[in-house]
Amino acid sequence: MVEKTGRPGYLQIADDLRSQIQSGKLAPGAALPSTAELGARYDVSASVVKSAISVLRTEKLIIGQQGKGVFVREQLPAAPSEASSDGESELLRQLVMMREAVQDLGQRVADLEKIVLSERKGSD
Amino acid sequence: MVEKTGRPGYLQIADDLRSQIQSGKLAPGAALPSTAELGARYDVSASVVKSAISVLRTEKLIIGQQGKGVFVREQLPAAPSEASSDGESELLRQLVMMREAVQDLGQRVADLEKIVLSERKGSD
DNA sequence: ATAGAACGCTTGGTATTCTAAGTTGTCAAG
DNA sequence: CTTGACAACTTAGAATACCAAGCGTTCTAT
């Protein structure tokens, strides 16, 4: 999955992970795959993965915790953006509505989880 | 010259070089000592020096030129100001949080689906 | 004298191997 | 059931080796 571009592998991996973080595909607080897992996925040695991780750690995008894993930072450093303040309040309104919808969904899923998981525990 | 503080050696060296750069002791355009020289000076292996150089390179304080050396950048980047919320990036932050929430919901729903569907199959 | 080969130095990237240290789950002994 | 040992996982740091590539000097052959 790496190579072809001349760009060094550890930077390709760092780019890939960085874009996953900034796109939200890797959400804040989420754990990255382990270095061994990443090494297998990109088919590179551990040192390349460690170099990539090191870059993102220097960029303060992630935080590594010994024994646990590497996690996306909760408050990400600001990324360059070009959001125009035109119609900003409209965006904010839609955002509020979406947040309410997401919170509602979260509550309903939590209810389902309580039911399903308690049933599973009982039958385990 | 390194150790005593618990702070890893490559960061100590990076700190040292960084302060030399920011104090002007290493002027813009000036060449750093070679990695072998630095390794001897700090009494560490090449890998530690390379890690330190790598940190400063990621910070864009220095630029390495193959075959020549490592040089202090002419136009130094401003010191990183973290966690700046200028109101406009507030939207971005909210968006990132929402994506996290949605991602989390998707995972939880998928887990529930797996449980419920497998139980249904088992009792069919 | 000049062109070119050769050598030594440099950074950069990758791989491998240790060690250290923290977390987590398992499992057995009490 | 609780506690403690232990094994298996994780990241982090460090040392070492190897190779590629660029640069500069030197030495050599023409």
PDB file of N, CA, C and O in Angstrom, chain A residues 60-122:
ATOM      1  N   LYS A  60       1.662  16.955  17.526  1.00  0.00           N
ATOM      2  CA  LYS A  60       0.664  17.007  18.600  1.00  0.00           C
ATOM      3  C   LYS A  60      -0.718  16.590  18.124  1.00  0.00           C
ATOM      4  O   LYS A  60      -1.723  17.034  18.657  1.00  0.00           O
ATOM      5  N   LEU A  61      -0.773  15.766  17.111  1.00  0.00           N
ATOM      6  CA  LEU A  61      -2.066  15.253  16.658  1.00  0.00           C
ATOM      7  C   LEU A  61      -2.475  14.036  17.472  1.00  0.00           C
ATOM      8  O   LEU A  61      -3.647  13.735  17.600  1.00  0.00           O
ATOM      9  N   ILE A  62      -1.498  13.313  17.989  1.00  0.00           N
ATOM     10  CA  ILE A  62      -1.796  12.087  18.723  1.00  0.00           C
ATOM     11  C   ILE A  62      -0.991  12.069  20.012  1.00  0.00           C
ATOM     12  O   ILE A  62      -0.045  12.829  20.185  1.00  0.00           O
ATOM     13  N   ILE A  63      -1.400  11.196  20.895  1.00  0.00           N
ATOM     14  CA  ILE A  63      -0.680  11.008  22.149  1.00  0.00           C
ATOM     15  C   ILE A  63      -0.540   9.513  22.378  1.00  0.00           C
ATOM     16  O   ILE A  63      -1.525   8.772  22.308  1.00  0.00           O
ATOM     17  N   GLY A  64       0.663   9.070  22.620  1.00  0.00           N
ATOM     18  CA  GLY A  64       0.889   7.659  22.896  1.00  0.00           C
ATOM     19  C   GLY A  64       0.900   7.389  24.387  1.00  0.00           C
ATOM     20  O   GLY A  64       1.447   8.171  25.149  1.00  0.00           O
ATOM     21  N   GLN A  65       0.266   6.314  24.781  1.00  0.00           N
ATOM     22  CA  GLN A  65       0.272   5.922  26.194  1.00  0.00           C
ATOM     23  C   GLN A  65       0.861   4.526  26.297  1.00  0.00           C
ATOM     24  O   GLN A  65       0.327   3.575  25.718  1.00  0.00           O
ATOM     25  N   GLN A  66       1.953   4.455  27.026  1.00  0.00           N
ATOM     26  CA  GLN A  66       2.611   3.160  27.168  1.00  0.00           C
ATOM     27  C   GLN A  66       1.647   2.122  27.712  1.00  0.00           C
ATOM     28  O   GLN A  66       0.963   2.361  28.685  1.00  0.00           O
ATOM     29  N   GLY A  67       1.667   0.980  27.068  1.00  0.00           N
ATOM     30  CA  GLY A  67       0.853  -0.130  27.539  1.00  0.00           C
ATOM     31  C   GLY A  67      -0.572  -0.106  27.037  1.00  0.00           C
ATOM     32  O   GLY A  67      -1.272  -1.112  27.108  1.00  0.00           O
ATOM     33  N   LYS A  68      -1.021   1.024  26.550  1.00  0.00           N
ATOM     34  CA  LYS A  68      -2.408   1.118  26.104  1.00  0.00           C
ATOM     35  C   LYS A  68      -2.513   1.286  24.598  1.00  0.00           C
ATOM     36  O   LYS A  68      -3.108   0.460  23.914  1.00  0.00           O
ATOM     37  N   GLY A  69      -1.924   2.313  24.083  1.00  0.00           N
ATOM     38  CA  GLY A  69      -2.048   2.537  22.648  1.00  0.00           C
ATOM     39  C   GLY A  69      -1.753   3.984  22.301  1.00  0.00           C
ATOM     40  O   GLY A  69      -1.296   4.755  23.132  1.00  0.00           O
ATOM     41  N   VAL A  70      -2.066   4.323  21.081  1.00  0.00           N
ATOM     42  CA  VAL A  70      -1.881   5.694  20.596  1.00  0.00           C
ATOM     43  C   VAL A  70      -3.254   6.259  20.296  1.00  0.00           C
ATOM     44  O   VAL A  70      -4.071   5.619  19.642  1.00  0.00           O
ATOM     45  N   PHE A  71      -3.521   7.455  20.795  1.00  0.00           N
ATOM     46  CA  PHE A  71      -4.865   8.008  20.713  1.00  0.00           C
ATOM     47  C   PHE A  71      -4.857   9.374  20.035  1.00  0.00           C
ATOM     48  O   PHE A  71      -3.893  10.140  20.178  1.00  0.00           O
ATOM     49  N   VAL A  72      -5.927   9.646  19.328  1.00  0.00           N
ATOM     50  CA  VAL A  72      -6.088  10.958  18.712  1.00  0.00           C
ATOM     51  C   VAL A  72      -6.357  11.976  19.813  1.00  0.00           C
ATOM     52  O   VAL A  72      -7.163  11.725  20.714  1.00  0.00           O
ATOM     53  N   ARG A  73      -5.664  13.081  19.739  1.00  0.00           N
ATOM     54  CA  ARG A  73      -5.824  14.099  20.786  1.00  0.00           C
ATOM     55  C   ARG A  73      -7.237  14.653  20.803  1.00  0.00           C
ATOM     56  O   ARG A  73      -7.874  14.809  19.754  1.00  0.00           O
ATOM     57  N   GLU A  74      -7.703  14.970  21.997  1.00  0.00           N
ATOM     58  CA  GLU A  74      -9.066  15.478  22.135  1.00  0.00           C
ATOM     59  C   GLU A  74      -9.179  16.857  21.490  1.00  0.00           C
ATOM     60  O   GLU A  74     -10.058  17.091  20.680  1.00  0.00           O
ATOM     61  N   GLN A  75      -8.296  17.773  21.867  1.00  0.00           N
ATOM     62  CA  GLN A  75      -8.333  19.097  21.228  1.00  0.00           C
ATOM     63  C   GLN A  75      -7.215  19.154  20.199  1.00  0.00           C
ATOM     64  O   GLN A  75      -6.049  19.274  20.520  1.00  0.00           O
ATOM     65  N   LEU A  76      -7.649  19.029  18.956  1.00  0.00           N
ATOM     66  CA  LEU A  76      -6.675  19.019  17.876  1.00  0.00           C
ATOM     67  C   LEU A  76      -6.166  20.431  17.624  1.00  0.00           C
ATOM     68  O   LEU A  76      -6.922  21.383  17.714  1.00  0.00           O
ATOM     69  N   PRO A  77      -4.888  20.542  17.311  1.00  0.00           N
ATOM     70  CA  PRO A  77      -4.387  21.851  16.894  1.00  0.00           C
ATOM     71  C   PRO A  77      -5.117  22.298  15.640  1.00  0.00           C
ATOM     72  O   PRO A  77      -5.471  21.492  14.790  1.00  0.00           O
ATOM     73  N   ALA A  78      -5.342  23.597  15.541  1.00  0.00           N
ATOM     74  CA  ALA A  78      -6.145  24.121  14.435  1.00  0.00           C
ATOM     75  C   ALA A  78      -5.506  23.776  13.109  1.00  0.00           C
ATOM     76  O   ALA A  78      -4.299  23.877  12.941  1.00  0.00           O
ATOM     77  N   ALA A  79      -6.323  23.343  12.181  1.00  0.00           N
ATOM     78  CA  ALA A  79      -5.853  23.049  10.838  1.00  0.00           C
ATOM     79  C   ALA A  79      -6.212  24.209   9.934  1.00  0.00           C
ATOM     80  O   ALA A  79      -7.208  24.892  10.177  1.00  0.00           O
ATOM     81  N   PRO A  80      -5.413  24.440   8.908  1.00  0.00           N
ATOM     82  CA  PRO A  80      -5.723  25.528   7.983  1.00  0.00           C
ATOM     83  C   PRO A  80      -7.086  25.328   7.348  1.00  0.00           C
ATOM     84  O   PRO A  80      -7.385  24.274   6.816  1.00  0.00           O
ATOM     85  N   SER A  81      -7.923  26.335   7.408  1.00  0.00           N
ATOM     86  CA  SER A  81      -9.268  26.211   6.841  1.00  0.00           C
ATOM     87  C   SER A  81      -9.654  27.532   6.208  1.00  0.00           C
ATOM     88  O   SER A  81      -9.046  28.556   6.462  1.00  0.00           O
ATOM     89  N   GLU A  82     -10.675  27.499   5.398  1.00  0.00           N
ATOM     90  CA  GLU A  82     -11.088  28.723   4.712  1.00  0.00           C
ATOM     91  C   GLU A  82     -12.596  28.897   4.843  1.00  0.00           C
ATOM     92  O   GLU A  82     -13.296  29.131   3.885  1.00  0.00           O
ATOM     93  N   ALA A  83     -13.091  28.747   6.075  1.00  0.00           N
ATOM     94  CA  ALA A  83     -14.519  28.926   6.291  1.00  0.00           C
ATOM     95  C   ALA A  83     -14.856  30.407   6.242  1.00  0.00           C
ATOM     96  O   ALA A  83     -14.287  31.211   6.969  1.00  0.00           O
ATOM     97  N   SER A  84     -15.775  30.765   5.359  1.00  0.00           N
ATOM     98  CA  SER A  84     -16.154  32.169   5.267  1.00  0.00           C
ATOM     99  C   SER A  84     -17.194  32.470   6.340  1.00  0.00           C
ATOM    100  O   SER A  84     -18.058  31.650   6.622  1.00  0.00           O
ATOM    101  N   SER A  85     -17.080  33.651   6.941  1.00  0.00           N
ATOM    102  CA  SER A  85     -18.033  34.014   7.984  1.00  0.00           C
ATOM    103  C   SER A  85     -19.394  34.328   7.380  1.00  0.00           C
ATOM    104  O   SER A  85     -20.325  34.612   8.080  1.00  0.00           O
ATOM    105  N   ASP A  86     -19.501  34.283   6.052  1.00  0.00           N
ATOM    106  CA  ASP A  86     -20.771  34.523   5.386  1.00  0.00           C
ATOM    107  C   ASP A  86     -21.705  33.333   5.608  1.00  0.00           C
ATOM    108  O   ASP A  86     -21.367  32.215   5.283  1.00  0.00           O
ATOM    109  N   GLY A  87     -22.853  33.600   6.158  1.00  0.00           N
ATOM    110  CA  GLY A  87     -23.789  32.512   6.428  1.00  0.00           C
ATOM    111  C   GLY A  87     -23.324  31.618   7.549  1.00  0.00           C
ATOM    112  O   GLY A  87     -23.711  30.465   7.637  1.00  0.00           O
ATOM    113  N   GLU A  88     -22.516  32.171   8.403  1.00  0.00           N
ATOM    114  CA  GLU A  88     -21.969  31.354   9.485  1.00  0.00           C
ATOM    115  C   GLU A  88     -23.060  30.941  10.465  1.00  0.00           C
ATOM    116  O   GLU A  88     -23.077  29.815  10.942  1.00  0.00           O
ATOM    117  N   SER A  89     -23.976  31.866  10.744  1.00  0.00           N
ATOM    118  CA  SER A  89     -25.022  31.553  11.720  1.00  0.00           C
ATOM    119  C   SER A  89     -25.918  30.442  11.177  1.00  0.00           C
ATOM    120  O   SER A  89     -26.419  29.614  11.944  1.00  0.00           O
ATOM    121  N   GLU A  90     -26.106  30.406   9.879  1.00  0.00           N
ATOM    122  CA  GLU A  90     -26.901  29.343   9.288  1.00  0.00           C
ATOM    123  C   GLU A  90     -26.229  27.996   9.526  1.00  0.00           C
ATOM    124  O   GLU A  90     -26.867  27.027   9.942  1.00  0.00           O
ATOM    125  N   LEU A  91     -24.912  27.965   9.294  1.00  0.00           N
ATOM    126  CA  LEU A  91     -24.177  26.731   9.567  1.00  0.00           C
ATOM    127  C   LEU A  91     -24.328  26.347  11.031  1.00  0.00           C
ATOM    128  O   LEU A  91     -24.557  25.186  11.359  1.00  0.00           O
ATOM    129  N   LEU A  92     -24.218  27.322  11.885  1.00  0.00           N
ATOM    130  CA  LEU A  92     -24.297  27.037  13.313  1.00  0.00           C
ATOM    131  C   LEU A  92     -25.676  26.470  13.656  1.00  0.00           C
ATOM    132  O   LEU A  92     -25.785  25.521  14.433  1.00  0.00           O
ATOM    133  N   ARG A  93     -26.716  27.022  13.054  1.00  0.00           N
ATOM    134  CA  ARG A  93     -28.076  26.520  13.321  1.00  0.00           C
ATOM    135  C   ARG A  93     -28.184  25.051  12.928  1.00  0.00           C
ATOM    136  O   ARG A  93     -28.667  24.212  13.683  1.00  0.00           O
ATOM    137  N   GLN A  94     -27.722  24.769  11.726  1.00  0.00           N
ATOM    138  CA  GLN A  94     -27.801  23.377  11.256  1.00  0.00           C
ATOM    139  C   GLN A  94     -26.988  22.467  12.169  1.00  0.00           C
ATOM    140  O   GLN A  94     -27.376  21.329  12.470  1.00  0.00           O
ATOM    141  N   LEU A  95     -25.868  22.993  12.612  1.00  0.00           N
ATOM    142  CA  LEU A  95     -25.012  22.193  13.485  1.00  0.00           C
ATOM    143  C   LEU A  95     -25.734  21.864  14.787  1.00  0.00           C
ATOM    144  O   LEU A  95     -25.680  20.735  15.285  1.00  0.00           O
ATOM    145  N   VAL A  96     -26.429  22.862  15.319  1.00  0.00           N
ATOM    146  CA  VAL A  96     -27.156  22.626  16.572  1.00  0.00           C
ATOM    147  C   VAL A  96     -28.226  21.568  16.361  1.00  0.00           C
ATOM    148  O   VAL A  96     -28.388  20.648  17.175  1.00  0.00           O
ATOM    149  N   MET A  97     -28.938  21.677  15.238  1.00  0.00           N
ATOM    150  CA  MET A  97     -29.982  20.680  14.982  1.00  0.00           C
ATOM    151  C   MET A  97     -29.383  19.281  14.861  1.00  0.00           C
ATOM    152  O   MET A  97     -29.926  18.312  15.393  1.00  0.00           O
ATOM    153  N   MET A  98     -28.263  19.205  14.159  1.00  0.00           N
ATOM    154  CA  MET A  98     -27.646  17.890  13.999  1.00  0.00           C
ATOM    155  C   MET A  98     -27.182  17.346  15.344  1.00  0.00           C
ATOM    156  O   MET A  98     -27.308  16.153  15.614  1.00  0.00           O
ATOM    157  N   ARG A  99     -26.660  18.226  16.156  1.00  0.00           N
ATOM    158  CA  ARG A  99     -26.192  17.746  17.451  1.00  0.00           C
ATOM    159  C   ARG A  99     -27.362  17.199  18.265  1.00  0.00           C
ATOM    160  O   ARG A  99     -27.249  16.181  18.948  1.00  0.00           O
ATOM    161  N   GLU A 100     -28.463  17.884  18.199  1.00  0.00           N
ATOM    162  CA  GLU A 100     -29.631  17.394  18.938  1.00  0.00           C
ATOM    163  C   GLU A 100     -30.064  16.037  18.399  1.00  0.00           C
ATOM    164  O   GLU A 100     -30.394  15.121  19.172  1.00  0.00           O
ATOM    165  N   ALA A 101     -30.041  15.913  17.086  1.00  0.00           N
ATOM    166  CA  ALA A 101     -30.430  14.633  16.491  1.00  0.00           C
ATOM    167  C   ALA A 101     -29.470  13.530  16.921  1.00  0.00           C
ATOM    168  O   ALA A 101     -29.882  12.414  17.261  1.00  0.00           O
ATOM    169  N   VAL A 102     -28.189  13.858  16.932  1.00  0.00           N
ATOM    170  CA  VAL A 102     -27.208  12.852  17.317  1.00  0.00           C
ATOM    171  C   VAL A 102     -27.378  12.463  18.786  1.00  0.00           C
ATOM    172  O   VAL A 102     -27.286  11.283  19.145  1.00  0.00           O
ATOM    173  N   GLN A 103     -27.669  13.480  19.607  1.00  0.00           N
ATOM    174  CA  GLN A 103     -27.876  13.160  21.020  1.00  0.00           C
ATOM    175  C   GLN A 103     -29.089  12.270  21.212  1.00  0.00           C
ATOM    176  O   GLN A 103     -29.083  11.345  22.028  1.00  0.00           O
ATOM    177  N   ASP A 104     -30.123  12.552  20.436  1.00  0.00           N
ATOM    178  CA  ASP A 104     -31.322  11.724  20.506  1.00  0.00           C
ATOM    179  C   ASP A 104     -30.991  10.286  20.095  1.00  0.00           C
ATOM    180  O   ASP A 104     -31.351   9.328  20.787  1.00  0.00           O
ATOM    181  N   LEU A 105     -30.269  10.149  18.994  1.00  0.00           N
ATOM    182  CA  LEU A 105     -29.874   8.816  18.548  1.00  0.00           C
ATOM    183  C   LEU A 105     -29.044   8.121  19.619  1.00  0.00           C
ATOM    184  O   LEU A 105     -29.231   6.940  19.893  1.00  0.00           O
ATOM    185  N   GLY A 106     -28.122   8.883  20.202  1.00  0.00           N
ATOM    186  CA  GLY A 106     -27.280   8.293  21.247  1.00  0.00           C
ATOM    187  C   GLY A 106     -28.111   7.747  22.393  1.00  0.00           C
ATOM    188  O   GLY A 106     -27.847   6.656  22.910  1.00  0.00           O
ATOM    189  N   GLN A 107     -29.151   8.475  22.780  1.00  0.00           N
ATOM    190  CA  GLN A 107     -29.998   8.014  23.873  1.00  0.00           C
ATOM    191  C   GLN A 107     -30.722   6.726  23.487  1.00  0.00           C
ATOM    192  O   GLN A 107     -30.787   5.766  24.258  1.00  0.00           O
ATOM    193  N   ARG A 108     -31.222   6.703  22.270  1.00  0.00           N
ATOM    194  CA  ARG A 108     -31.976   5.512  21.839  1.00  0.00           C
ATOM    195  C   ARG A 108     -31.060   4.299  21.738  1.00  0.00           C
ATOM    196  O   ARG A 108     -31.414   3.178  22.128  1.00  0.00           O
ATOM    197  N   VAL A 109     -29.835   4.528  21.231  1.00  0.00           N
ATOM    198  CA  VAL A 109     -28.897   3.411  21.151  1.00  0.00           C
ATOM    199  C   VAL A 109     -28.523   2.931  22.551  1.00  0.00           C
ATOM    200  O   VAL A 109     -28.418   1.721  22.811  1.00  0.00           O
ATOM    201  N   ALA A 110     -28.351   3.887  23.464  1.00  0.00           N
ATOM    202  CA  ALA A 110     -28.007   3.492  24.828  1.00  0.00           C
ATOM    203  C   ALA A 110     -29.115   2.632  25.430  1.00  0.00           C
ATOM    204  O   ALA A 110     -28.849   1.647  26.122  1.00  0.00           O
ATOM    205  N   ASP A 111     -30.375   3.010  25.165  1.00  0.00           N
ATOM    206  CA  ASP A 111     -31.490   2.212  25.672  1.00  0.00           C
ATOM    207  C   ASP A 111     -31.428   0.796  25.102  1.00  0.00           C
ATOM    208  O   ASP A 111     -31.587  -0.193  25.825  1.00  0.00           O
ATOM    209  N   LEU A 112     -31.194   0.712  23.794  1.00  0.00           N
ATOM    210  CA  LEU A 112     -31.109  -0.601  23.160  1.00  0.00           C
ATOM    211  C   LEU A 112     -29.968  -1.418  23.757  1.00  0.00           C
ATOM    212  O   LEU A 112     -30.107  -2.608  24.042  1.00  0.00           O
ATOM    213  N   GLU A 113     -28.846  -0.757  23.957  1.00  0.00           N
ATOM    214  CA  GLU A 113     -27.692  -1.446  24.521  1.00  0.00           C
ATOM    215  C   GLU A 113     -28.019  -2.024  25.886  1.00  0.00           C
ATOM    216  O   GLU A 113     -27.668  -3.166  26.217  1.00  0.00           O
ATOM    217  N   LYS A 114     -28.709  -1.234  26.674  1.00  0.00           N
ATOM    218  CA  LYS A 114     -29.043  -1.697  28.019  1.00  0.00           C
ATOM    219  C   LYS A 114     -29.886  -2.969  27.939  1.00  0.00           C
ATOM    220  O   LYS A 114     -29.653  -3.950  28.647  1.00  0.00           O
ATOM    221  N   ILE A 115     -30.860  -2.944  27.044  1.00  0.00           N
ATOM    222  CA  ILE A 115     -31.726  -4.112  26.903  1.00  0.00           C
ATOM    223  C   ILE A 115     -30.948  -5.319  26.387  1.00  0.00           C
ATOM    224  O   ILE A 115     -30.926  -6.390  26.999  1.00  0.00           O
ATOM    225  N   VAL A 116     -30.276  -5.124  25.263  1.00  0.00           N
ATOM    226  CA  VAL A 116     -29.623  -6.248  24.603  1.00  0.00           C
ATOM    227  C   VAL A 116     -28.512  -6.811  25.481  1.00  0.00           C
ATOM    228  O   VAL A 116     -28.391  -8.038  25.647  1.00  0.00           O
ATOM    229  N   LEU A 117     -27.716  -5.942  26.036  1.00  0.00           N
ATOM    230  CA  LEU A 117     -26.573  -6.422  26.806  1.00  0.00           C
ATOM    231  C   LEU A 117     -27.025  -7.108  28.091  1.00  0.00           C
ATOM    232  O   LEU A 117     -26.418  -8.083  28.531  1.00  0.00           O
ATOM    233  N   SER A 118     -28.067  -6.624  28.705  1.00  0.00           N
ATOM    234  CA  SER A 118     -28.537  -7.283  29.928  1.00  0.00           C
ATOM    235  C   SER A 118     -29.089  -8.670  29.588  1.00  0.00           C
ATOM    236  O   SER A 118     -28.884  -9.641  30.313  1.00  0.00           O
ATOM    237  N   GLU A 119     -29.761  -8.789  28.472  1.00  0.00           N
ATOM    238  CA  GLU A 119     -30.262 -10.098  28.057  1.00  0.00           C
ATOM    239  C   GLU A 119     -29.098 -11.049  27.784  1.00  0.00           C
ATOM    240  O   GLU A 119     -29.133 -12.216  28.158  1.00  0.00           O
ATOM    241  N   ARG A 120     -28.061 -10.510  27.117  1.00  0.00           N
ATOM    242  CA  ARG A 120     -26.920 -11.346  26.809  1.00  0.00           C
ATOM    243  C   ARG A 120     -26.211 -11.800  28.089  1.00  0.00           C
ATOM    244  O   ARG A 120     -25.824 -12.951  28.222  1.00  0.00           O
ATOM    245  N   LYS A 121     -26.082 -10.876  29.016  1.00  0.00           N
ATOM    246  CA  LYS A 121     -25.414 -11.232  30.263  1.00  0.00           C
ATOM    247  C   LYS A 121     -26.207 -12.307  30.997  1.00  0.00           C
ATOM    248  O   LYS A 121     -25.672 -13.250  31.562  1.00  0.00           O
ATOM    249  N   GLY A 122     -27.517 -12.166  30.956  1.00  0.00           N
ATOM    250  CA  GLY A 122     -28.343 -13.131  31.653  1.00  0.00           C
ATOM    251  C   GLY A 122     -28.232 -14.523  31.051  1.00  0.00           C
ATOM    252  O   GLY A 122     -28.289 -15.515  31.776  1.00  0.00           O
TER     253      GLY A 122
END
